[in-house]
Coordinates of C-alpha atoms in Angstrom, one line a residue:
Chain P
M1 CA 144.5 89.1 124.8
Y2 CA 142.5 91.5 126.9
Y3 CA 138.7 91.6 127.3
V4 CA 136.4 93.8 129.4
G5 CA 133.5 92.1 131.2
I6 CA 130.7 94.3 132.6
D7 CA 128.2 92.9 135.1
L8 CA 125.3 95.3 135.1
G9 CA 123.3 94.9 138.3
G10 CA 120.4 96.8 139.9
T11 CA 122.8 98.2 142.5
N12 CA 126.3 98.2 141.0
I13 CA 128.0 98.1 137.7
A14 CA 130.9 95.7 138.3
A15 CA 133.6 95.5 135.6
G16 CA 136.8 93.6 135.1
L17 CA 139.7 93.3 132.7
V18 CA 139.9 89.6 131.8
D19 CA 142.4 87.4 129.9
D20 CA 141.7 84.4 127.7
N21 CA 141.8 82.0 130.6
G22 CA 139.2 83.9 132.6
N23 CA 141.7 85.5 135.0
I24 CA 140.5 88.9 136.3
L25 CA 143.5 91.2 136.0
Q26 CA 141.7 94.2 137.4
K27 CA 138.3 94.9 138.9
D28 CA 136.3 98.0 139.6
S29 CA 132.8 99.1 140.1
L30 CA 130.4 102.1 140.3
P31 CA 126.9 102.4 141.6
T32 CA 124.3 101.8 138.9
L33 CA 121.8 104.6 139.9
A34 CA 119.6 103.4 137.1
D35 CA 117.1 106.2 137.6
R36 CA 119.5 108.5 135.9
G37 CA 118.6 106.9 132.6
Y38 CA 120.5 104.5 130.4
K39 CA 122.8 107.0 128.8
A40 CA 124.4 108.0 132.1
V41 CA 124.7 104.3 133.1
V42 CA 126.5 103.5 129.8
E43 CA 128.8 106.5 130.2
D44 CA 129.8 105.0 133.6
M45 CA 130.6 101.8 131.8
S46 CA 133.1 103.7 129.7
V47 CA 134.5 105.3 132.8
L48 CA 135.1 101.9 134.2
C49 CA 136.7 100.7 131.0
E50 CA 139.2 103.6 131.1
R51 CA 139.9 103.0 134.8
L52 CA 140.5 99.3 134.3
T53 CA 142.9 99.7 131.4
S54 CA 144.9 102.6 132.8
A55 CA 145.3 100.8 136.2
Q56 CA 147.0 98.0 134.1
G57 CA 149.0 100.5 132.1
I58 CA 147.3 99.7 128.8
S59 CA 144.7 101.5 126.7
M60 CA 141.3 100.4 125.4
K61 CA 142.9 100.0 122.0
Q62 CA 144.5 96.9 123.3
V63 CA 141.2 95.4 124.4
K64 CA 139.7 92.9 121.9
S65 CA 136.0 93.2 122.9
I66 CA 133.6 94.3 125.6
G67 CA 130.9 92.0 127.0
I68 CA 127.9 93.2 129.0
G69 CA 125.7 91.0 131.2
S70 CA 122.4 92.5 132.0
P71 CA 119.4 91.3 134.1
G72 CA 116.1 90.8 132.3
L73 CA 115.2 89.8 128.8
C74 CA 118.0 90.6 126.3
D75 CA 118.2 90.6 122.5
A76 CA 121.8 89.5 122.1
K77 CA 121.7 89.8 118.3
N78 CA 120.8 93.5 118.4
G79 CA 122.5 94.3 121.7
V80 CA 119.2 95.6 123.2
V81 CA 117.9 95.1 126.7
I82 CA 114.2 94.3 125.9
F83 CA 113.0 94.5 129.5
A84 CA 114.7 94.7 132.9
A85 CA 112.4 95.7 135.7
N86 CA 115.1 96.7 138.3
L87 CA 116.9 98.9 135.8
F88 CA 113.7 100.5 134.5
F89 CA 115.0 99.5 131.0
E90 CA 112.7 98.8 128.1
N91 CA 114.1 98.4 124.6
V92 CA 117.3 100.0 125.6
P93 CA 120.0 99.9 122.8
V94 CA 122.9 99.3 125.3
R95 CA 125.4 98.1 122.6
D96 CA 124.8 101.0 120.2
E97 CA 125.1 103.5 123.1
L98 CA 128.5 102.0 124.2
S99 CA 129.6 101.9 120.6
R100 CA 129.6 105.7 120.7
Y101 CA 132.6 105.3 123.0
Y102 CA 134.4 102.3 121.5
D103 CA 134.9 101.0 118.0
M104 CA 135.2 97.3 118.9
P105 CA 133.0 94.3 119.1
I106 CA 130.5 94.7 122.0
Y107 CA 128.3 91.8 123.2
L108 CA 125.2 91.8 125.4
E109 CA 123.8 88.7 127.1
N110 CA 121.5 87.9 130.0
D111 CA 123.5 88.0 133.3
A112 CA 122.7 84.4 134.2
T113 CA 123.9 83.3 130.8
C114 CA 127.1 85.2 131.5
A115 CA 127.4 83.6 134.9
I116 CA 127.3 80.0 133.6
A117 CA 129.7 81.0 130.8
G118 CA 132.1 82.3 133.6
E119 CA 131.7 79.0 135.6
I120 CA 132.5 77.1 132.4
V121 CA 135.6 79.1 131.7
S122 CA 137.2 79.0 135.1
G123 CA 134.7 77.9 137.8
A124 CA 132.5 75.0 138.9
A125 CA 131.6 73.9 135.4
Q126 CA 135.1 74.1 133.9
G127 CA 135.4 72.3 130.6
C128 CA 131.7 71.3 130.5
K129 CA 129.7 71.6 127.2
D130 CA 126.3 71.1 128.8
A131 CA 125.9 73.2 131.9
I132 CA 123.1 75.1 133.6
I133 CA 123.2 77.7 136.3
I134 CA 120.2 78.3 138.6
T135 CA 120.6 81.5 140.6
L136 CA 118.7 81.7 143.9
G137 CA 118.2 85.4 144.6
T138 CA 115.4 87.9 144.4
G139 CA 114.2 85.7 141.6
V140 CA 115.3 82.4 140.1
G141 CA 117.6 83.1 137.1
S142 CA 118.8 80.5 134.7
G143 CA 121.6 80.3 132.2
I144 CA 121.8 77.4 129.8
I145 CA 124.7 76.1 127.7
I146 CA 123.9 73.2 125.4
N147 CA 126.8 71.6 123.4
G148 CA 129.0 74.6 124.1
K149 CA 126.4 77.1 122.9
I150 CA 124.0 79.5 124.6
F151 CA 120.4 78.2 124.6
T152 CA 117.5 80.7 124.9
G153 CA 114.8 79.0 122.7
A154 CA 113.9 79.7 119.2
F155 CA 113.1 83.4 119.6
S156 CA 115.6 84.1 122.5
G157 CA 112.7 84.4 125.0
G158 CA 113.0 80.8 126.2
G159 CA 115.1 79.1 128.8
E160 CA 113.1 80.6 131.6
I161 CA 113.5 77.8 134.2
G162 CA 112.3 80.1 137.0
H163 CA 108.9 80.3 135.3
I164 CA 108.2 76.6 134.9
V165 CA 105.0 76.0 136.8
I166 CA 105.5 73.4 139.5
E167 CA 102.3 73.9 141.4
V168 CA 99.1 74.6 139.5
G169 CA 97.2 77.4 141.2
G170 CA 100.0 77.8 143.7
E171 CA 101.9 80.8 145.1
M172 CA 101.6 83.9 142.9
C173 CA 104.8 84.7 141.0
T174 CA 106.0 88.2 140.2
C175 CA 105.4 87.3 136.5
G176 CA 101.7 87.2 137.2
Q177 CA 101.4 83.4 136.8
P178 CA 100.7 81.3 139.9
G179 CA 102.9 78.4 140.9
C180 CA 106.2 79.2 139.1
F181 CA 109.4 77.6 140.4
E182 CA 110.6 81.1 141.3
A183 CA 107.6 81.6 143.7
Y184 CA 109.1 78.7 145.8
A185 CA 112.8 78.6 145.2
S186 CA 113.9 82.3 145.2
A187 CA 115.3 83.9 148.4
S188 CA 112.3 86.1 148.3
A189 CA 110.0 83.1 148.5
L190 CA 111.8 81.8 151.6
I191 CA 111.7 85.2 153.2
R192 CA 108.0 85.5 152.5
D193 CA 107.3 82.2 154.2
A194 CA 109.6 83.1 157.1
K195 CA 107.7 86.3 157.7
L196 CA 104.4 84.4 157.7
A197 CA 106.0 82.0 160.3
A198 CA 107.2 84.8 162.4
V199 CA 103.8 86.4 162.5
R200 CA 102.3 83.0 163.6
N201 CA 105.0 82.4 166.2
P202 CA 106.8 85.5 167.4
K203 CA 109.1 83.3 169.6
T204 CA 110.8 81.8 166.6
K205 CA 114.6 82.2 166.5
I206 CA 114.2 83.5 163.0
L207 CA 112.8 86.7 164.6
T208 CA 115.4 86.8 167.3
L209 CA 118.2 86.6 164.8
A210 CA 116.5 89.4 162.9
D211 CA 116.7 91.7 166.0
N212 CA 113.0 91.1 166.4
D213 CA 112.4 93.2 163.2
I214 CA 110.3 91.2 160.7
N215 CA 111.6 93.4 157.9
K216 CA 115.2 92.3 158.7
I217 CA 114.5 88.6 158.0
N218 CA 116.7 87.3 155.1
A219 CA 117.4 83.9 153.7
K220 CA 120.7 83.5 155.6
I221 CA 118.9 84.1 158.9
V222 CA 116.3 81.4 158.1
F223 CA 119.2 78.9 157.4
D224 CA 121.0 80.0 160.5
A225 CA 117.9 79.5 162.7
N226 CA 117.5 76.1 161.1
Y227 CA 121.1 75.1 162.1
L228 CA 120.3 76.3 165.7
G229 CA 117.4 73.8 165.7
D230 CA 114.5 76.2 165.5
A231 CA 111.4 74.2 164.6
D232 CA 109.9 76.9 162.4
A233 CA 113.1 77.4 160.5
E234 CA 113.6 73.6 160.2
K235 CA 110.2 73.3 158.6
L236 CA 110.8 76.2 156.2
V237 CA 114.2 75.0 155.1
D238 CA 113.0 71.4 154.6
R239 CA 110.1 72.6 152.5
Y240 CA 112.4 75.0 150.6
I241 CA 114.7 72.2 149.7
D242 CA 111.8 70.0 148.7
Y243 CA 110.6 72.6 146.2
L244 CA 114.1 73.3 145.0
A245 CA 114.6 69.6 144.4
I246 CA 111.4 69.4 142.3
G247 CA 112.6 72.3 140.1
L248 CA 116.0 70.7 139.6
T249 CA 114.3 67.3 138.9
N250 CA 112.5 69.1 136.1
V251 CA 115.8 70.6 134.8
V252 CA 117.4 67.2 134.9
N253 CA 114.4 65.6 133.1
I254 CA 114.4 68.3 130.4
F255 CA 118.1 69.0 129.8
Q256 CA 120.0 66.3 131.6
P257 CA 123.1 68.6 131.7
E258 CA 126.5 67.5 132.9
I259 CA 126.3 69.9 135.7
I260 CA 123.8 72.2 137.4
V261 CA 125.5 75.1 139.2
V262 CA 123.5 76.6 142.0
G263 CA 124.3 80.3 142.4
G264 CA 123.0 83.4 144.1
G265 CA 123.1 84.2 147.8
I266 CA 121.5 81.0 149.0
S267 CA 124.2 78.9 147.3
R268 CA 126.6 80.1 150.1
E269 CA 125.0 77.5 152.3
G270 CA 127.2 75.1 150.3
E271 CA 127.1 71.3 151.0
K272 CA 124.6 71.8 153.9
L273 CA 122.2 72.7 151.1
L274 CA 123.5 70.4 148.4
V275 CA 123.6 67.1 150.4
P276 CA 119.8 66.9 151.1
L277 CA 119.1 68.5 147.8
R278 CA 120.8 65.8 145.7
K279 CA 119.0 63.1 147.6
R280 CA 115.6 64.6 146.7
I281 CA 116.2 64.9 142.9
H282 CA 114.4 62.1 141.0
P283 CA 115.6 61.7 137.5
F284 CA 113.2 59.9 135.1
G285 CA 114.1 56.5 133.7
T286 CA 117.4 55.3 135.1
K287 CA 116.6 57.0 138.4
K288 CA 120.3 57.6 138.8
L289 CA 121.4 61.2 139.1
I290 CA 124.1 61.5 136.4
T291 CA 124.1 65.3 136.5
K292 CA 126.5 66.9 139.0
I293 CA 125.0 69.4 141.4
A294 CA 127.5 72.0 142.6
T295 CA 127.6 75.5 144.0
S296 CA 129.1 78.4 142.1
E297 CA 132.9 78.7 142.5
L298 CA 133.3 82.2 141.1
G299 CA 130.4 83.8 143.0
N300 CA 130.0 87.5 141.9
D301 CA 133.1 87.2 139.7
A302 CA 131.2 84.7 137.4
G303 CA 129.3 87.6 135.8
I304 CA 132.5 89.6 135.1
V305 CA 134.5 86.6 133.6
G306 CA 131.4 85.4 131.8
S307 CA 130.3 88.6 130.2
A308 CA 133.9 89.1 129.0
L309 CA 134.1 85.7 127.3
V310 CA 130.5 84.7 126.7
F311 CA 130.8 85.7 123.0
K312 CA 132.7 82.4 122.5
M313 CA 129.5 80.5 123.3
Q314 CA 127.2 82.5 121.1
V315 CA 125.4 80.5 118.4
Chain E
M1 CA 115.8 57.9 96.6
Y2 CA 114.0 55.3 98.7
Y3 CA 113.9 55.0 102.5
V4 CA 112.1 52.5 104.8
G5 CA 110.5 53.9 107.9
I6 CA 109.4 51.5 110.6
D7 CA 107.1 52.6 113.4
L8 CA 107.4 50.0 116.1
G9 CA 104.4 50.1 118.5
G10 CA 103.1 48.0 121.3
T11 CA 100.4 46.6 119.1
N12 CA 101.6 46.9 115.5
I13 CA 104.8 47.2 113.5
A14 CA 103.8 49.8 110.8
A15 CA 106.3 50.3 108.0
G16 CA 106.4 52.4 104.8
L17 CA 108.5 53.0 101.7
V18 CA 109.2 56.8 101.7
D19 CA 110.8 59.2 99.2
D20 CA 112.9 62.3 99.9
N21 CA 109.9 64.5 100.2
G22 CA 108.2 62.3 102.8
N23 CA 105.7 60.8 100.5
I24 CA 104.7 57.3 101.5
L25 CA 104.8 55.1 98.4
Q26 CA 103.8 51.9 100.1
K27 CA 102.5 51.0 103.5
D28 CA 102.2 47.7 105.4
S29 CA 102.0 46.4 108.9
L30 CA 102.2 43.3 111.1
P31 CA 101.2 42.7 114.7
T32 CA 104.1 43.3 117.1
L33 CA 103.4 40.3 119.5
A34 CA 106.3 41.5 121.6
D35 CA 106.1 38.6 123.9
R36 CA 107.8 36.5 121.2
G37 CA 111.0 38.3 122.0
Y38 CA 112.9 40.9 120.0
K39 CA 114.5 38.6 117.4
A40 CA 111.1 37.6 116.1
V41 CA 110.0 41.2 116.1
V42 CA 113.0 42.3 114.1
E43 CA 112.6 39.4 111.7
D44 CA 109.1 40.7 111.0
M45 CA 110.6 44.1 110.3
S46 CA 112.6 42.4 107.5
V47 CA 109.5 40.7 106.2
L48 CA 107.8 44.1 106.0
C49 CA 110.9 45.6 104.2
E50 CA 110.7 42.8 101.6
R51 CA 106.9 43.2 101.1
L52 CA 107.1 47.0 100.7
T53 CA 109.8 46.9 98.1
S54 CA 108.4 44.0 96.1
A55 CA 105.0 45.7 96.0
Q56 CA 106.8 48.7 94.4
G57 CA 108.7 46.4 92.0
I58 CA 112.1 47.3 93.5
S59 CA 114.6 45.5 95.8
M60 CA 116.0 46.4 99.2
K61 CA 119.3 47.1 97.4
Q62 CA 117.7 50.2 96.0
V63 CA 116.8 51.4 99.5
K64 CA 119.2 54.0 101.0
S65 CA 118.6 53.4 104.7
I66 CA 116.1 52.1 107.3
G67 CA 114.9 54.1 110.2
I68 CA 113.1 52.7 113.3
G69 CA 111.0 54.6 115.7
S70 CA 110.6 52.9 119.1
P71 CA 108.7 53.8 122.2
G72 CA 110.7 54.2 125.4
L73 CA 114.3 55.3 126.1
C74 CA 116.5 54.8 123.0
D75 CA 120.3 55.0 122.6
A76 CA 120.4 56.4 119.0
K77 CA 124.1 56.2 118.8
N78 CA 124.3 52.5 119.4
G79 CA 120.9 51.6 118.0
V80 CA 119.8 50.1 121.3
V81 CA 116.3 50.3 123.0
I82 CA 117.4 50.9 126.6
F83 CA 113.9 50.5 128.0
A84 CA 110.4 50.2 126.5
A85 CA 107.9 48.9 129.0
N86 CA 105.1 47.9 126.5
L87 CA 107.6 45.9 124.4
F88 CA 109.2 44.2 127.3
F89 CA 112.5 45.5 125.8
E90 CA 115.5 46.2 128.0
N91 CA 118.9 47.0 126.4
V92 CA 117.8 45.4 123.1
P93 CA 120.3 45.9 120.2
V94 CA 117.6 46.5 117.5
R95 CA 120.0 48.0 115.0
D96 CA 122.6 45.2 115.2
E97 CA 119.8 42.6 114.9
L98 CA 118.3 44.2 111.8
S99 CA 121.9 44.6 110.4
R100 CA 121.9 40.8 110.1
Y101 CA 119.4 41.2 107.3
Y102 CA 120.6 44.3 105.6
D103 CA 123.9 45.9 104.9
M104 CA 122.9 49.5 104.9
P105 CA 122.6 52.4 107.4
I106 CA 120.0 51.6 110.0
Y107 CA 118.9 54.4 112.4
L108 CA 116.9 54.1 115.7
E109 CA 115.2 57.0 117.5
N110 CA 112.4 57.5 120.0
D111 CA 109.0 57.3 118.3
A112 CA 107.9 60.8 119.4
T113 CA 111.2 62.2 118.0
C114 CA 110.3 60.4 114.7
A115 CA 106.8 61.8 114.8
I116 CA 108.0 65.5 115.0
A117 CA 110.6 64.7 112.3
G118 CA 107.7 63.5 110.1
E119 CA 105.6 66.6 110.8
I120 CA 108.6 68.8 109.9
V121 CA 109.2 66.9 106.6
S122 CA 105.6 67.0 105.3
G123 CA 103.1 67.8 108.1
A124 CA 102.0 70.5 110.5
A125 CA 105.5 71.7 111.2
Q126 CA 106.7 71.8 107.6
G127 CA 109.9 73.8 107.2
C128 CA 110.2 74.5 110.9
K129 CA 113.7 74.4 112.6
D130 CA 112.4 74.6 116.2
A131 CA 109.4 72.3 116.7
I132 CA 108.1 70.1 119.5
I133 CA 105.5 67.4 119.5
I134 CA 103.5 66.5 122.6
T135 CA 101.6 63.2 122.1
L136 CA 98.6 62.7 124.3
G137 CA 98.0 59.0 124.6
T138 CA 98.6 56.3 127.2
G139 CA 101.4 58.6 128.4
V140 CA 102.6 62.0 127.3
G141 CA 105.4 61.7 124.8
S142 CA 107.6 64.4 123.5
G143 CA 109.9 64.9 120.5
I144 CA 112.1 68.0 120.4
I145 CA 113.9 69.5 117.4
I146 CA 116.0 72.6 118.1
N147 CA 117.7 74.4 115.2
G148 CA 117.0 71.5 112.9
K149 CA 118.6 68.9 115.2
I150 CA 117.2 66.3 117.7
F151 CA 117.4 67.4 121.3
T152 CA 117.5 64.8 124.0
G153 CA 119.7 66.4 126.6
A154 CA 123.4 65.9 127.2
F155 CA 123.3 62.1 127.8
S156 CA 120.2 61.4 125.5
G157 CA 118.0 60.8 128.6
G158 CA 116.5 64.4 128.6
G159 CA 113.7 66.0 126.8
E160 CA 111.1 64.2 129.0
I161 CA 108.4 66.8 128.9
G162 CA 105.8 64.3 130.2
H163 CA 107.8 64.1 133.4
I164 CA 108.1 67.7 134.3
V165 CA 106.4 68.0 137.7
I166 CA 103.6 70.5 137.5
E167 CA 101.9 69.7 140.9
V168 CA 104.1 69.0 143.9
G169 CA 102.7 66.0 145.7
G170 CA 100.0 65.6 143.0
E171 CA 98.6 62.6 141.2
M172 CA 101.0 59.6 141.1
C173 CA 102.7 59.1 137.7
T174 CA 103.6 55.8 136.2
C175 CA 107.3 56.8 136.6
G176 CA 106.9 56.8 140.4
Q177 CA 107.1 60.5 140.9
P178 CA 103.9 62.4 142.0
G179 CA 102.6 65.4 140.0
C180 CA 104.1 64.8 136.5
F181 CA 102.5 66.5 133.5
E182 CA 101.8 63.0 132.2
A183 CA 99.6 62.3 135.3
Y184 CA 97.3 65.1 134.2
A185 CA 97.5 65.4 130.4
S186 CA 97.6 61.8 129.2
A187 CA 94.5 60.1 127.9
S188 CA 94.9 57.7 130.8
A189 CA 94.7 60.6 133.3
L190 CA 91.4 61.8 131.7
I191 CA 90.0 58.3 131.8
R192 CA 91.1 57.8 135.4
D193 CA 89.3 61.0 136.4
A194 CA 86.2 60.1 134.3
K195 CA 85.9 56.8 136.1
L196 CA 86.0 58.5 139.4
A197 CA 83.3 60.9 138.2
A198 CA 81.2 57.9 137.0
V199 CA 81.5 56.2 140.3
R200 CA 80.3 59.4 142.1
N201 CA 77.5 60.1 139.6
P202 CA 76.3 57.0 137.8
K203 CA 73.8 59.2 135.8
T204 CA 76.6 61.0 133.9
K205 CA 76.3 60.8 130.1
I206 CA 80.0 59.6 130.2
L207 CA 78.7 56.3 131.5
T208 CA 75.7 56.2 129.1
L209 CA 78.0 56.7 126.1
A210 CA 80.2 53.8 127.5
D211 CA 77.3 51.4 127.4
N212 CA 77.1 51.8 131.2
D213 CA 80.4 49.9 131.4
I214 CA 82.9 51.9 133.4
N215 CA 85.8 49.9 131.7
K216 CA 84.7 51.1 128.3
I217 CA 85.2 54.8 129.2
N218 CA 87.8 56.4 126.9
A219 CA 89.0 59.9 126.2
K220 CA 86.8 60.4 123.1
I221 CA 83.7 59.5 125.2
V222 CA 84.5 62.2 127.8
F223 CA 84.9 64.8 125.1
D224 CA 81.7 63.6 123.4
A225 CA 79.7 63.8 126.7
N226 CA 81.2 67.3 127.1
Y227 CA 79.8 68.4 123.7
L228 CA 76.4 67.0 124.8
G229 CA 76.5 69.4 127.8
D230 CA 77.0 66.7 130.5
A231 CA 78.1 68.7 133.6
D232 CA 80.6 66.0 134.8
A233 CA 82.2 65.8 131.4
E234 CA 82.3 69.6 131.1
K235 CA 84.2 69.9 134.4
L236 CA 86.6 67.1 133.4
V237 CA 87.4 68.5 130.0
D238 CA 87.8 72.0 131.5
R239 CA 90.2 70.8 134.1
Y240 CA 92.0 68.7 131.5
I241 CA 92.6 71.7 129.2
D242 CA 93.7 73.8 132.2
Y243 CA 96.5 71.3 133.0
L244 CA 97.4 70.8 129.4
A245 CA 97.8 74.6 129.1
I246 CA 100.0 74.7 132.2
G247 CA 102.3 72.0 130.6
L248 CA 102.4 73.8 127.3
T249 CA 103.1 77.1 129.1
N250 CA 106.2 75.4 130.5
V251 CA 107.2 74.1 127.1
V252 CA 106.9 77.7 125.7
N253 CA 108.8 79.2 128.6
I254 CA 111.6 76.7 128.3
F255 CA 111.9 76.1 124.6
Q256 CA 109.9 78.9 122.9
P257 CA 109.6 76.8 119.7
E258 CA 108.1 78.0 116.5
I259 CA 105.4 75.3 116.8
I260 CA 104.0 72.8 119.3
V261 CA 102.3 70.0 117.5
V262 CA 99.7 68.2 119.6
G263 CA 99.5 64.5 118.6
G264 CA 98.0 61.3 119.9
G265 CA 94.4 60.2 120.1
I266 CA 93.1 63.3 121.9
S267 CA 94.5 65.6 119.2
R268 CA 91.6 64.4 117.0
E269 CA 89.4 66.8 118.9
G270 CA 91.1 69.4 116.8
E271 CA 90.2 73.1 117.1
K272 CA 87.6 72.4 119.8
L273 CA 90.5 71.5 121.9
L274 CA 93.0 74.0 120.6
V275 CA 90.9 77.2 120.8
P276 CA 90.4 77.1 124.6
L277 CA 93.9 75.7 125.0
R278 CA 95.7 78.6 123.2
K279 CA 93.8 81.1 125.4
R280 CA 95.1 79.4 128.6
I281 CA 98.8 79.4 127.7
H282 CA 100.7 82.2 129.5
P283 CA 104.1 82.9 128.0
F284 CA 106.6 84.7 130.3
G285 CA 107.8 88.2 129.5
T286 CA 106.0 89.5 126.4
K287 CA 102.9 87.5 127.4
K288 CA 102.2 87.1 123.6
L289 CA 102.0 83.6 122.4
I290 CA 104.4 83.5 119.4
T291 CA 104.6 79.7 119.3
K292 CA 102.0 78.2 117.0
I293 CA 99.8 75.5 118.5
A294 CA 98.5 73.0 116.0
T295 CA 97.4 69.4 115.8
S296 CA 99.3 66.7 114.0
E297 CA 98.6 66.6 110.3
L298 CA 100.1 63.2 109.5
G299 CA 98.6 61.3 112.4
N300 CA 99.9 57.8 112.5
D301 CA 101.8 58.3 109.3
A302 CA 104.1 60.8 111.1
G303 CA 106.0 57.9 112.7
I304 CA 106.6 56.2 109.3
V305 CA 107.7 59.3 107.5
G306 CA 109.7 60.5 110.5
S307 CA 111.5 57.2 111.2
A308 CA 112.5 57.0 107.5
L309 CA 114.0 60.6 107.4
V310 CA 114.9 61.4 111.0
F311 CA 118.5 60.6 110.4
K312 CA 118.7 64.0 108.6
M313 CA 118.1 65.7 112.0
Q314 CA 120.6 63.7 114.0
V315 CA 123.3 65.7 115.7

């Protein structure tokens, strides 16, 4: 059976032709250019569908369904993106718009939900029924599968792990609430703190690695400077892992999943990140960490595989 | 149909004969005296069962099942109390022990889970499918029902809302982790802070209302002094509600239930507590508080009704 998975991002629309086992048979992408408005974006989704199938010598009539993973708040039932800041989308009927091109089941889910679905189908969480992904990027995204089904709270606006307050009156979050997990564990948070450190100490290796341009500082540079023994970077990474561990402790104490998959750019640090992280997670009660902590195996492909097959996990 | 519900507490074993609609037909209790060991405690459960039925002119043969609500960590599947500090219970096979007296289905669940089940059957959360209780007592307990079913995480050790860290490096919690919600929102936390305030200012009305005995300070006294306009008490209650609101904001952003029922001694403050509390909860995204915030309607009876009928909500 063939399925199309579309990972709608702020920069690119990535799409793939996927089989039942989560193998990507064909992959393609187009720039999102969201400022064109949603109709042009959805039209490009259909262009990608045609390209994918013709490259494999089949037609869209042989495809069973299309799944779309979108950033932001999604109404899966009605196929509407309620709000996605980086797409300028507000109450956009993505499913209905794509239905103008194809008469087949079309599914819409949040991109982090799709990512964990992908990891369950053929990645780090393969075979798990209770799995959570935490993506460390511009924000902190979360996708939650409980007992094999998508969990988003009673009115599909829950599951916002990035917006669990972990420090009352702490750093301001983009959501307008101070102290959210996202304000400490996102790549943006690490970059913010690194810039502050670079202002205080212009001799830090963080700045050297960024060609002495404060605006070029990214999360990887901070980790790299840390590996080089830079004192500022060591302090920043240590603190970053502390806060990340607090957030994951909360996830463990709330959901106690089989696995937490750490995704997003920062997850590329791999075991260098995970080894200290696991040690700092403190589960309630037994104190023993039963939940497995792993990094994403599919990376960017998780969104394609997951959006194609996430419908199997819908409630 | 008749059911027996047993609310096992650190001080008393309260039990009731309950019908399908959650009406308590007969109620009785005995002191727990947990230091006698679990066998004596379970024997007294059977004494209560006999008393309840004979008072109603029926026999235990006409009872369909027995449900037990226990504090601490419970293994519902095996009917074992894994750990309950105030009962000195560790891996106690409560169900098997009570099975020596009665050949009928016997269920065991955490007491907060039973309390929310009771509120759903005939209390503040009647008819709800997604409901959470937060009990503000010695600790902060939580019982979670999602889509009509008990939620305790993948390995039944989750759902520990009291142990969500809300202040990194904050007040030490009884669980050994600093900054837990429980360390700010329990009655014990309020009493701890009130004692500190009384030491700093021996003229505070908090101390007057406690007969000038710092050890007599309780949560109700702090609220009462606040209503009398005592500056220390006002500051304490204001801060207490701030932290409680942060914890409930987290609950809303994670679970977005239909209702959060606030239980435990402090919930008796009623709307005087709830009115400022609702204003300080900040849901992510829509910003609108869809979740209803209410106080317990059944009070102590929630545990009896809930333990009797909680089996209907087991997964």
